[in-house]
Amino acid sequence: KQEVTQIPAALSVPEGENLVLNCSFTDSAIYNLQWFRQDPGKGLTSLLLIQSSQREQTSGRLNASLDKSSGRSTLYIAASQPGDSATYLCAVSDSGNTGKLIFGQGTTLQVKP
Amino acid sequence: SAVISQKPSRDICQRGTSLTIQCQVDSQVTMMFWYRQQPGQSLTLIATANQGSEATYESGFVIDKFPISRPNLTFSTLTVSNMSPEDSSIYLCSGEGAYGYTFGSGTRLTVV
């Protein structure tokens, strides 16, 4: 059974810092991996999607990497801003491409001005 | 990308009653899903909503408790039946299409 773990559970940094969020999964047979952002009382916003054949994806100040063989992904946020404060969720889609997502517990990020 | 309108956004319900949550997508999506997010927890998949046929439920979730409909490619409902305080959660729908995934804003349910 696929399990997704995110470390740390919470993180507080001063504005301007670069930071890394970690995600690990137990079964390397995935179709893709995604990073989402969840703001309090809101739904999820997709940030980056990495297909199983890819190593990384970039969007603005965000860079996500994927090492499928070791079951790890990282989300790098450059020059953090208070607006980046949110919960970040990692999710994997199984190799059968059923569309089902298995989520990690999330990392709650606070960026202090 | 597609936009999903989910309603109600929140509700407080008496135990033993039922609540139906609706999701409307502004464009056709291939697949729709329903998730539950219990307090302080991550998202857990309840079921895959299949167009025109019975939903496919994950382990631990049953149709009698969470009946789901999906009459067309852009609309789905989830009913939480015979509610108890343990059903207090956020319920989210999701659609997958050519653009990737999009989520509704969630329904925060409190059962008293």
Coordinates of N, CA and C in Angstrom, one line a residue, chain B residues 58-106:
Chain B
E58 N -13.4 3.4 -2.2 CA -12.2 3.0 -1.6 C -12.5 2.2 -0.3
S59 N -11.5 1.4 0.1 CA -11.7 0.6 1.3 C -12.1 1.5 2.5
G60 N -13.1 1.1 3.2 CA -13.6 1.8 4.4 C -14.7 2.7 4.1
F61 N -15.1 2.9 2.8 CA -16.2 3.8 2.4 C -17.2 2.9 1.6
V62 N -18.5 3.1 2.0 CA -19.6 2.3 1.3 C -20.7 3.2 0.8
I63 N -21.3 2.7 -0.2 CA -22.3 3.4 -1.0 C -23.5 3.9 -0.1
D64 N -23.9 3.0 0.9 CA -25.0 3.4 1.7 C -24.8 4.6 2.5
K65 N -23.5 4.8 2.9 CA -23.1 6.0 3.7 C -22.8 7.2 2.9
F66 N -22.2 7.0 1.7 CA -21.8 8.1 0.9 C -22.3 7.8 -0.6
P67 N -23.6 7.9 -0.8 CA -24.0 7.7 -2.2 C -23.5 8.9 -3.1
I68 N -23.1 8.6 -4.3 CA -22.6 9.5 -5.2 C -23.3 9.4 -6.5
S69 N -23.5 10.5 -7.2 CA -24.1 10.5 -8.5 C -23.2 11.4 -9.4
R70 N -23.2 11.0 -10.7 CA -22.5 11.7 -11.7 C -23.3 11.6 -13.0
P71 N -24.3 12.4 -13.2 CA -25.2 12.2 -14.4 C -24.5 12.6 -15.7
N72 N -23.5 13.5 -15.6 CA -22.9 13.9 -16.9 C -21.4 14.2 -16.5
L73 N -20.7 14.7 -17.6 CA -19.2 14.9 -17.4 C -18.9 16.1 -16.6
T74 N -19.8 17.0 -16.2 CA -19.5 18.2 -15.5 C -20.1 18.4 -14.2
F75 N -20.9 17.4 -13.7 CA -21.6 17.5 -12.4 C -21.6 16.2 -11.6
S76 N -21.4 16.4 -10.3 CA -21.4 15.3 -9.4 C -22.0 15.7 -8.0
T77 N -22.6 14.8 -7.3 CA -23.0 15.0 -5.9 C -22.5 13.9 -5.0
L78 N -22.3 14.3 -3.8 CA -21.9 13.4 -2.7 C -22.9 13.6 -1.6
T79 N -23.5 12.6 -1.1 CA -24.4 12.7 0.0 C -23.8 12.0 1.2
V80 N -23.8 12.7 2.4 CA -23.3 12.1 3.6 C -24.6 11.7 4.4
S81 N -24.8 10.4 4.6 CA -26.1 9.9 5.1 C -26.0 9.6 6.6
N82 N -27.1 9.7 7.2 CA -27.2 9.3 8.6 C -26.0 9.8 9.4
M83 N -25.8 11.1 9.4 CA -24.6 11.7 9.9 C -24.4 11.5 11.4
S84 N -23.1 11.4 11.8 CA -22.7 11.4 13.2 C -21.6 12.4 13.4
P85 N -21.3 12.7 14.6 CA -20.2 13.7 14.8 C -18.9 13.3 14.2
E86 N -18.6 12.0 14.0 CA -17.4 11.5 13.4 C -17.3 11.9 11.9
D87 N -18.4 12.3 11.3 CA -18.5 12.7 9.9 C -18.1 14.2 9.7
S88 N -17.8 14.9 10.8 CA -17.4 16.3 10.7 C -16.0 16.3 10.1
S89 N -16.0 16.9 8.9 CA -14.8 17.0 8.1 C -14.9 18.0 7.0
I90 N -13.9 18.2 6.2 CA -14.0 19.0 5.0 C -14.1 17.9 3.9
Y91 N -15.1 18.1 3.0 CA -15.3 17.2 1.8 C -14.9 18.0 0.6
L92 N -14.1 17.4 -0.3 CA -13.7 18.1 -1.5 C -13.9 17.3 -2.7
C93 N -14.3 17.9 -3.8 CA -14.4 17.2 -5.1 C -13.2 17.6 -5.9
S94 N -12.9 16.7 -6.9 CA -11.8 17.0 -7.8 C -12.1 16.5 -9.1
G95 N -11.6 17.2 -10.1 CA -11.8 16.8 -11.5 C -10.4 16.7 -12.2
E96 N -10.3 15.7 -13.0 CA -9.1 15.5 -13.8 C -9.4 15.6 -15.3
G97 N -8.6 16.4 -16.0 CA -8.8 16.5 -17.4 C -7.4 16.7 -18.1
A98 N -7.5 17.2 -19.3 CA -6.2 17.4 -20.0 C -5.3 18.4 -19.4
Y99 N -5.9 19.3 -18.5 CA -5.1 20.3 -17.9 C -4.4 19.9 -16.6
G100 N -4.8 18.7 -16.1 CA -4.4 18.2 -14.8 C -5.5 18.1 -13.9
Y101 N -5.2 18.4 -12.6 CA -6.3 18.3 -11.6 C -6.7 19.7 -11.1
T102 N -8.0 19.8 -10.8 CA -8.5 20.9 -10.1 C -9.4 20.5 -9.0
F103 N -9.5 21.3 -8.0 CA -10.3 21.0 -6.8 C -11.3 22.0 -6.5
G104 N -12.5 21.6 -6.0 CA -13.4 22.5 -5.4 C -12.9 23.2 -4.2
S105 N -13.6 24.2 -3.7 CA -13.1 24.9 -2.5 C -13.4 24.2 -1.2
G106 N -14.2 23.1 -1.3 CA -14.4 22.3 -0.1 C -15.8 22.7 0.6

